[in-house]
XYZ file of C-alpha atoms in Angstrom:
110
model
C 6.614 -23.921 -33.453
C 8.214 -27.025 -34.869
C 9.625 -28.066 -31.501
C 8.564 -28.610 -27.891
C 10.428 -26.272 -25.534
C 10.313 -28.697 -22.606
C 11.035 -31.900 -24.542
C 13.475 -30.767 -27.240
C 15.922 -28.732 -25.162
C 18.446 -30.028 -22.642
C 19.628 -27.777 -19.814
C 23.396 -27.348 -19.779
C 23.973 -25.217 -16.689
C 21.937 -23.621 -13.962
C 22.281 -19.876 -14.309
C 20.700 -18.637 -11.085
C 18.309 -19.210 -8.243
C 16.077 -16.222 -7.613
C 14.005 -16.416 -4.428
C 10.750 -14.603 -5.145
C 8.035 -13.580 -2.740
C 4.396 -13.377 -3.750
C 3.137 -10.310 -1.895
C -0.458 -9.123 -1.772
C -2.096 -5.898 -0.695
C -3.300 -6.375 2.913
C -7.013 -6.130 2.002
C -6.789 -9.023 -0.476
C -8.298 -12.121 1.171
C -5.468 -14.461 0.144
C -2.787 -15.982 2.351
C -0.871 -17.936 -0.289
C -0.698 -19.064 -3.910
C -3.603 -21.521 -3.531
C -5.825 -18.704 -2.252
C -4.713 -16.457 -5.131
C -5.534 -19.174 -7.668
C -8.974 -19.708 -6.136
C -9.641 -15.958 -6.055
C -8.423 -15.476 -9.639
C -10.989 -18.034 -10.778
C -13.809 -15.879 -9.424
C -12.654 -12.343 -10.238
C -9.952 -10.410 -12.037
C -6.760 -9.600 -10.147
C -3.926 -7.377 -11.270
C -0.287 -7.940 -10.507
C 2.797 -5.850 -10.977
C 6.268 -6.847 -12.036
C 9.611 -5.139 -12.483
C 9.004 -5.368 -16.240
C 8.101 -7.685 -19.077
C 10.105 -10.918 -19.041
C 11.472 -10.447 -15.526
C 11.427 -13.364 -13.072
C 8.383 -11.851 -11.317
C 6.456 -11.629 -14.577
C 7.339 -15.216 -15.486
C 6.394 -16.466 -12.002
C 2.963 -14.857 -12.310
C 2.513 -16.443 -15.729
C 3.315 -19.812 -14.145
C 0.613 -19.067 -11.567
C -1.771 -18.353 -14.429
C -0.845 -21.731 -15.902
C -1.708 -23.328 -12.543
C -5.260 -22.045 -12.803
C -5.188 -18.344 -11.891
C -6.689 -17.354 -15.252
C -7.972 -13.875 -14.359
C -4.609 -12.137 -13.853
C -3.778 -8.839 -15.538
C -0.119 -7.880 -15.867
C 0.938 -4.311 -15.026
C 4.626 -3.926 -15.957
C 6.705 -1.301 -14.141
C 10.133 0.199 -14.729
C 11.612 -1.671 -11.789
C 10.584 -3.395 -8.601
C 10.613 -0.257 -6.450
C 7.745 1.497 -8.245
C 5.768 -1.753 -8.296
C 6.214 -2.206 -4.533
C 5.097 1.381 -3.883
C 1.952 0.839 -5.972
C 1.216 -2.440 -4.177
C 1.327 -0.678 -0.802
C -0.851 2.140 -2.204
C -3.444 -0.363 -3.429
C -3.013 0.365 -7.149
C -2.115 -3.283 -7.797
C -3.133 -6.340 -5.795
C -0.211 -8.746 -6.227
C 3.517 -8.605 -6.795
C 6.192 -11.233 -7.339
C 9.497 -9.635 -6.380
C 12.907 -10.507 -4.974
C 12.401 -11.626 -1.407
C 14.980 -9.372 0.315
C 13.362 -6.258 -1.160
C 9.881 -7.034 0.194
C 10.436 -8.747 3.566
C 10.644 -5.480 5.580
C 7.297 -4.333 4.158
C 5.680 -7.700 4.819
C 6.913 -7.677 8.428
C 5.502 -4.142 8.813
C 2.079 -5.354 7.627
C 2.112 -3.179 4.509
C 1.985 -6.248 2.227
């Protein structure tokens, strides 16, 4: 590209704040993003999102940029199917809208 996305663009308005929760399958030995980054440096992890280009997908890519290199994206057709597969153990991580996941986290399923 002939331009720098961060340097050459000026934000005009803030469109939205989207509170995301990084949820993990209960058997994954990670309690937060730092643990996920450390784990993703030693082995491959897969994460689900509500689809390509969604806030959850972009958040996971930011995590990859912070050092979690061994992340594999598994896009779903919505957050519901991704959450079901996280609880079933088909994926290990999920960035999703916080209100949708909190009940499952409190129940110990994530």
